[in-house]
């Protein structure tokens, strides 16, 4: 019997009426012949409320205790969802990450899933029941509770779908799919009906708020299609799957912006082998991910290097980098938090040239300066002053035909 995984986000779990509506949807899929496993987030605003309590006591409280506190929100949700399923006549059993066998590494507040033992979940599925699993959580080999980072219930769902060999993972949220640009910035942004794993991975990594990057990584690796739908209406969403030929006909599929990164610059470092390795090994050892990197050759055998990290990791990244300044004999270090990353994505770039030139000309015509550039086969990202973010996104959306002009005109 095919397996579906449903994931319900915080807004979809926002009140009892919505939870009961979710339960009826799950029951309907069971009637269609599916086995269904469910992953839920904490109720809307609950994680923020819990962490605000921690901050009142100590904003610098330990990651272990913050994880213990933050994970409580999902425990409430799994119990309520299981009760709702019982109410509509479906057997259900709630599971914390520990009970569900979701194992993680030991990095508190940003742990990564290492394995899932699905044996207890399969027992429930095999007798026609629904396992309701807490998203956002993991457990270490030492039985410590971890959290996977904000928004990581998507990752929990995709990982669980992969572990169960699910036919599909349906992500229910408060938006009705993935849009070519943020509709809050671009009026009339087109909704994407189908997008490849690679494109979605690039968009998620570039600031799209619809899915977390790691959820798409799991889905791509194990070839589990993802579907993004709204839990508030019965309407088609966006299917995320392997690439099909027709996708290459579209030059640019989407555009994203991200204001959650900061730039660290080192001036006057030795221009010799091993320097970059020292810097990035030190960051990696602290579990800090680096996004964009640029190095330029200076004078007198010296070089300058800039790289970006997420703002939550900034203080740790600065601390690690400062320790290396004397070792590297760097002349100066600077930090810039007033930046934004703007990215265009599309598998069509592989078959069509001149996309970068169009992007850079479009930004130049609006007086927007580019600080850093990064590319892949299907992505071009630039770092700009964050004050120009919305202007850049709107301009590029029009340049690459990502706006439904009829909708835009109605709103004008």
Short mmCIF file of N, CA and C in Angstrom, two decimals, residues 200-313:
data_model
loop_
_atom_site.label_atom_id
_atom_site.label_comp_id
_atom_site.label_asym_id
_atom_site.label_seq_id
_atom_site.Cartn_x
_atom_site.Cartn_y
_atom_site.Cartn_z
N UNK A 200 14.41 24.13 -6.94
CA UNK A 200 13.86 24.40 -5.61
C UNK A 200 14.96 24.45 -4.57
N UNK A 201 15.96 23.61 -4.73
CA UNK A 201 17.10 23.62 -3.82
C UNK A 201 17.83 24.95 -3.88
N UNK A 202 18.03 25.45 -5.09
CA UNK A 202 18.68 26.76 -5.24
C UNK A 202 17.81 27.87 -4.64
N UNK A 203 16.50 27.82 -4.88
CA UNK A 203 15.62 28.86 -4.36
C UNK A 203 15.54 28.81 -2.84
N UNK A 204 15.47 27.60 -2.28
CA UNK A 204 15.41 27.48 -0.82
C UNK A 204 16.69 28.00 -0.19
N UNK A 205 17.83 27.70 -0.82
CA UNK A 205 19.10 28.18 -0.29
C UNK A 205 19.31 29.66 -0.50
N UNK A 206 18.52 30.25 -1.39
CA UNK A 206 18.69 31.67 -1.73
C UNK A 206 17.69 32.58 -1.02
N UNK A 207 16.87 32.01 -0.15
CA UNK A 207 15.98 32.87 0.63
C UNK A 207 14.51 32.61 0.48
N UNK A 208 14.10 31.69 -0.40
CA UNK A 208 12.68 31.37 -0.50
C UNK A 208 12.21 30.79 0.83
N UNK A 209 11.13 31.34 1.36
CA UNK A 209 10.66 30.95 2.69
C UNK A 209 9.72 29.75 2.66
N UNK A 210 9.38 29.24 1.48
CA UNK A 210 8.36 28.20 1.38
C UNK A 210 8.86 26.87 1.95
N UNK A 211 10.09 26.48 1.62
CA UNK A 211 10.65 25.23 2.09
C UNK A 211 12.06 25.45 2.61
N UNK A 212 12.43 24.66 3.61
CA UNK A 212 13.80 24.71 4.11
C UNK A 212 14.71 23.91 3.18
N UNK A 213 15.94 24.39 3.01
CA UNK A 213 16.88 23.78 2.07
C UNK A 213 17.05 22.29 2.31
N UNK A 214 17.24 21.90 3.56
CA UNK A 214 17.56 20.50 3.84
C UNK A 214 16.41 19.56 3.49
N UNK A 215 15.18 20.07 3.51
CA UNK A 215 14.05 19.22 3.13
C UNK A 215 14.15 18.84 1.66
N UNK A 216 14.59 19.77 0.83
CA UNK A 216 14.72 19.49 -0.60
C UNK A 216 15.91 18.57 -0.86
N UNK A 217 16.97 18.70 -0.06
CA UNK A 217 18.12 17.81 -0.19
C UNK A 217 17.70 16.36 0.02
N UNK A 218 16.95 16.10 1.09
CA UNK A 218 16.46 14.75 1.35
C UNK A 218 15.57 14.26 0.21
N UNK A 219 14.66 15.12 -0.23
CA UNK A 219 13.72 14.72 -1.28
C UNK A 219 14.45 14.38 -2.57
N UNK A 220 15.43 15.20 -2.93
CA UNK A 220 16.18 14.95 -4.16
C UNK A 220 17.00 13.66 -4.06
N UNK A 221 17.70 13.50 -2.94
CA UNK A 221 18.58 12.33 -2.77
C UNK A 221 17.80 11.03 -2.88
N UNK A 222 16.60 11.01 -2.28
CA UNK A 222 15.83 9.77 -2.25
C UNK A 222 14.66 9.78 -3.24
N UNK A 223 14.64 10.80 -4.11
CA UNK A 223 13.66 10.88 -5.20
C UNK A 223 12.22 10.81 -4.68
N UNK A 224 11.96 11.56 -3.64
CA UNK A 224 10.61 11.65 -3.09
C UNK A 224 9.98 12.97 -3.55
N UNK A 225 8.97 12.94 -4.41
CA UNK A 225 8.34 14.20 -4.82
C UNK A 225 7.75 14.95 -3.63
N UNK A 226 7.91 16.26 -3.65
CA UNK A 226 7.30 17.13 -2.64
C UNK A 226 6.17 17.90 -3.31
N UNK A 227 5.11 18.14 -2.56
CA UNK A 227 4.02 18.98 -3.06
C UNK A 227 3.71 20.02 -2.00
N UNK A 228 3.74 21.29 -2.40
CA UNK A 228 3.43 22.39 -1.49
C UNK A 228 2.00 22.84 -1.74
N UNK A 229 1.15 22.76 -0.70
CA UNK A 229 -0.26 23.12 -0.83
C UNK A 229 -0.68 23.96 0.37
N UNK A 230 -1.82 24.63 0.22
CA UNK A 230 -2.40 25.33 1.36
C UNK A 230 -3.36 24.41 2.09
N UNK A 231 -3.37 24.52 3.40
CA UNK A 231 -4.32 23.73 4.19
C UNK A 231 -5.66 24.45 4.34
N UNK A 232 -5.77 25.66 3.79
CA UNK A 232 -6.98 26.47 3.97
C UNK A 232 -7.96 26.36 2.81
N UNK A 233 -7.51 25.86 1.65
CA UNK A 233 -8.37 25.73 0.48
C UNK A 233 -8.04 24.43 -0.24
N UNK A 234 -9.01 23.91 -0.98
CA UNK A 234 -8.80 22.71 -1.78
C UNK A 234 -8.44 23.15 -3.19
N UNK A 235 -7.14 23.37 -3.45
CA UNK A 235 -6.70 23.85 -4.75
C UNK A 235 -5.31 23.30 -5.04
N UNK A 236 -4.94 23.22 -6.32
CA UNK A 236 -3.62 22.67 -6.68
C UNK A 236 -2.50 23.52 -6.09
N UNK A 237 -1.38 22.85 -5.83
CA UNK A 237 -0.21 23.55 -5.32
C UNK A 237 0.92 23.50 -6.32
N UNK A 238 2.14 23.34 -5.82
CA UNK A 238 3.33 23.24 -6.66
C UNK A 238 3.98 21.88 -6.43
N UNK A 239 4.25 21.16 -7.52
CA UNK A 239 4.91 19.86 -7.43
C UNK A 239 6.41 20.04 -7.65
N UNK A 240 7.20 19.46 -6.76
CA UNK A 240 8.66 19.53 -6.84
C UNK A 240 9.16 18.12 -7.10
N UNK A 241 9.83 17.93 -8.23
CA UNK A 241 10.20 16.57 -8.65
C UNK A 241 11.47 16.62 -9.47
N UNK A 242 11.83 15.48 -10.06
CA UNK A 242 12.99 15.45 -10.93
C UNK A 242 12.71 16.28 -12.19
N UNK A 243 13.78 16.74 -12.80
CA UNK A 243 13.66 17.62 -13.96
C UNK A 243 13.03 16.91 -15.16
N UNK A 244 12.15 17.61 -15.85
CA UNK A 244 11.59 17.11 -17.10
C UNK A 244 11.95 18.08 -18.21
N UNK A 245 11.94 17.60 -19.46
CA UNK A 245 12.46 18.37 -20.60
C UNK A 245 11.80 19.73 -20.73
N UNK A 246 10.49 19.81 -20.49
CA UNK A 246 9.76 21.06 -20.71
C UNK A 246 10.27 22.20 -19.82
N UNK A 247 10.89 21.85 -18.68
CA UNK A 247 11.36 22.88 -17.76
C UNK A 247 12.44 23.76 -18.39
N UNK A 248 13.20 23.20 -19.35
CA UNK A 248 14.29 23.95 -19.96
C UNK A 248 13.79 25.06 -20.88
N UNK A 249 12.49 25.03 -21.22
CA UNK A 249 11.95 26.07 -22.08
C UNK A 249 11.80 27.40 -21.35
N UNK A 250 11.79 27.35 -20.02
CA UNK A 250 11.65 28.57 -19.21
C UNK A 250 13.03 29.05 -18.80
N UNK A 251 13.39 30.26 -19.19
CA UNK A 251 14.74 30.78 -18.94
C UNK A 251 15.01 30.95 -17.46
N UNK A 252 14.14 31.68 -16.77
CA UNK A 252 14.27 31.90 -15.33
C UNK A 252 12.97 31.46 -14.67
N UNK A 253 13.07 30.56 -13.71
CA UNK A 253 11.89 30.03 -13.03
C UNK A 253 11.47 30.91 -11.86
N UNK A 254 12.45 31.43 -11.13
CA UNK A 254 12.11 32.21 -9.94
C UNK A 254 13.21 33.14 -9.50
N UNK A 255 12.84 34.05 -8.62
CA UNK A 255 13.78 35.01 -8.04
C UNK A 255 13.54 35.07 -6.54
N UNK A 256 14.62 35.13 -5.78
CA UNK A 256 14.54 35.15 -4.32
C UNK A 256 15.42 36.25 -3.76
N UNK A 257 15.08 36.68 -2.56
CA UNK A 257 15.94 37.62 -1.84
C UNK A 257 16.11 37.15 -0.41
N UNK A 258 17.23 37.51 0.19
CA UNK A 258 17.57 37.04 1.53
C UNK A 258 18.32 38.13 2.28
N UNK A 259 17.72 38.58 3.38
CA UNK A 259 18.36 39.59 4.22
C UNK A 259 18.91 39.00 5.52
N UNK A 260 19.05 37.69 5.56
CA UNK A 260 19.45 37.03 6.81
C UNK A 260 20.94 36.74 6.88
N UNK A 261 21.71 37.28 5.93
CA UNK A 261 23.15 37.02 5.94
C UNK A 261 23.93 38.29 6.25
N UNK A 262 25.16 38.10 6.67
CA UNK A 262 26.09 39.20 6.93
C UNK A 262 27.42 38.87 6.26
N UNK A 263 28.19 39.92 5.98
CA UNK A 263 29.46 39.73 5.27
C UNK A 263 30.63 40.04 6.21
N UNK A 264 31.59 39.15 6.24
CA UNK A 264 32.84 39.36 6.97
C UNK A 264 33.96 39.53 5.95
N UNK A 265 34.78 40.56 6.13
CA UNK A 265 35.88 40.82 5.20
C UNK A 265 37.20 40.87 5.96
N UNK A 266 38.20 40.20 5.42
CA UNK A 266 39.56 40.27 5.94
C UNK A 266 40.43 40.95 4.89
N UNK A 267 41.10 42.01 5.29
CA UNK A 267 42.00 42.73 4.40
C UNK A 267 43.45 42.39 4.76
N UNK A 268 44.27 42.26 3.72
CA UNK A 268 45.70 42.10 3.94
C UNK A 268 46.11 40.75 4.50
N UNK A 269 45.52 39.67 3.98
CA UNK A 269 45.96 38.34 4.39
C UNK A 269 46.98 37.82 3.39
N UNK A 270 47.90 36.94 3.81
CA UNK A 270 48.91 36.43 2.87
C UNK A 270 48.26 35.73 1.67
N UNK A 271 48.74 36.03 0.49
CA UNK A 271 48.22 35.43 -0.73
C UNK A 271 49.02 34.16 -1.02
N UNK A 272 48.71 33.10 -0.27
CA UNK A 272 49.47 31.86 -0.39
C UNK A 272 48.59 30.66 -0.05
N UNK A 273 48.98 29.46 -0.48
CA UNK A 273 48.17 28.27 -0.22
C UNK A 273 47.97 28.02 1.28
N UNK A 274 46.80 27.54 1.62
CA UNK A 274 46.52 27.14 3.00
C UNK A 274 45.82 28.18 3.84
N UNK A 275 45.81 29.44 3.41
CA UNK A 275 45.19 30.49 4.21
C UNK A 275 43.67 30.31 4.26
N UNK A 276 43.07 30.12 3.09
CA UNK A 276 41.61 29.91 3.07
C UNK A 276 41.22 28.67 3.86
N UNK A 277 42.03 27.63 3.76
CA UNK A 277 41.74 26.40 4.50
C UNK A 277 41.71 26.66 6.00
N UNK A 278 42.66 27.45 6.51
CA UNK A 278 42.68 27.77 7.93
C UNK A 278 41.40 28.47 8.37
N UNK A 279 40.97 29.42 7.56
CA UNK A 279 39.77 30.20 7.91
C UNK A 279 38.54 29.31 7.94
N UNK A 280 38.33 28.56 6.87
CA UNK A 280 37.07 27.84 6.73
C UNK A 280 37.04 26.53 7.51
N UNK A 281 38.21 25.96 7.81
CA UNK A 281 38.24 24.82 8.72
C UNK A 281 37.82 25.24 10.12
N UNK A 282 38.30 26.42 10.54
CA UNK A 282 37.92 26.93 11.86
C UNK A 282 36.43 27.15 11.97
N UNK A 283 35.82 27.69 10.93
CA UNK A 283 34.37 27.91 10.93
C UNK A 283 33.61 26.58 10.89
N UNK A 284 34.08 25.67 10.05
CA UNK A 284 33.42 24.37 9.92
C UNK A 284 33.44 23.59 11.23
N UNK A 285 34.54 23.69 11.96
CA UNK A 285 34.66 22.98 13.23
C UNK A 285 33.64 23.46 14.26
N UNK A 286 33.11 24.66 14.07
CA UNK A 286 32.09 25.20 14.96
C UNK A 286 30.68 25.01 14.39
N UNK A 287 30.57 24.24 13.30
CA UNK A 287 29.27 23.99 12.70
C UNK A 287 28.71 25.18 11.95
N UNK A 288 29.58 26.12 11.52
CA UNK A 288 29.15 27.34 10.84
C UNK A 288 29.27 27.14 9.33
N UNK A 289 28.18 27.34 8.61
CA UNK A 289 28.18 27.22 7.16
C UNK A 289 28.46 28.57 6.52
N UNK A 290 29.31 28.55 5.51
CA UNK A 290 29.64 29.75 4.74
C UNK A 290 28.91 29.68 3.41
N UNK A 291 28.35 30.80 2.98
CA UNK A 291 27.61 30.82 1.72
C UNK A 291 28.51 31.31 0.59
N UNK A 292 28.61 32.61 0.40
CA UNK A 292 29.37 33.16 -0.72
C UNK A 292 30.78 33.54 -0.27
N UNK A 293 31.75 33.37 -1.17
CA UNK A 293 33.15 33.68 -0.89
C UNK A 293 33.72 34.42 -2.09
N UNK A 294 34.50 35.46 -1.83
CA UNK A 294 35.23 36.14 -2.90
C UNK A 294 36.60 36.54 -2.39
N UNK A 295 37.63 36.32 -3.19
CA UNK A 295 38.99 36.72 -2.83
C UNK A 295 39.56 37.55 -3.97
N UNK A 296 40.20 38.64 -3.61
CA UNK A 296 40.82 39.50 -4.61
C UNK A 296 42.28 39.71 -4.26
N UNK A 297 43.11 39.79 -5.28
CA UNK A 297 44.55 39.97 -5.08
C UNK A 297 44.85 41.43 -4.78
N UNK A 298 45.61 41.66 -3.71
CA UNK A 298 45.99 43.02 -3.35
C UNK A 298 47.43 43.31 -3.77
N UNK A 299 48.12 44.12 -2.97
CA UNK A 299 49.50 44.47 -3.26
C UNK A 299 50.44 43.80 -2.27
N UNK A 300 51.71 43.76 -2.62
CA UNK A 300 52.76 43.26 -1.73
C UNK A 300 52.51 41.82 -1.29
N UNK A 301 52.00 40.98 -2.19
CA UNK A 301 51.78 39.58 -1.86
C UNK A 301 50.63 39.33 -0.91
N UNK A 302 49.73 40.29 -0.79
CA UNK A 302 48.59 40.16 0.11
C UNK A 302 47.29 40.06 -0.68
N UNK A 303 46.25 39.62 -0.01
CA UNK A 303 44.94 39.47 -0.65
C UNK A 303 43.86 39.91 0.32
N UNK A 304 42.67 40.16 -0.22
CA UNK A 304 41.50 40.47 0.59
C UNK A 304 40.46 39.36 0.37
N UNK A 305 39.75 39.00 1.43
CA UNK A 305 38.76 37.94 1.32
C UNK A 305 37.47 38.34 2.03
N UNK A 306 36.34 38.13 1.34
CA UNK A 306 35.02 38.35 1.94
C UNK A 306 34.23 37.05 1.88
N UNK A 307 33.42 36.82 2.90
CA UNK A 307 32.53 35.66 2.89
C UNK A 307 31.27 36.00 3.68
N UNK A 308 30.20 35.28 3.40
CA UNK A 308 28.93 35.55 4.08
C UNK A 308 28.52 34.35 4.93
N UNK A 309 27.90 34.67 6.06
CA UNK A 309 27.33 33.67 6.97
C UNK A 309 25.95 34.16 7.38
N UNK A 310 25.15 33.29 7.96
CA UNK A 310 23.85 33.73 8.44
C UNK A 310 24.02 34.61 9.68
N UNK A 311 23.12 35.54 9.87
CA UNK A 311 23.22 36.43 11.03
C UNK A 311 23.18 35.69 12.36
N UNK A 312 22.38 34.61 12.52
CA UNK A 312 22.45 33.86 13.78
C UNK A 312 23.84 33.28 14.06
N UNK A 313 24.61 33.00 13.00
CA UNK A 313 25.96 32.46 13.18
C UNK A 313 27.03 33.55 13.24
#
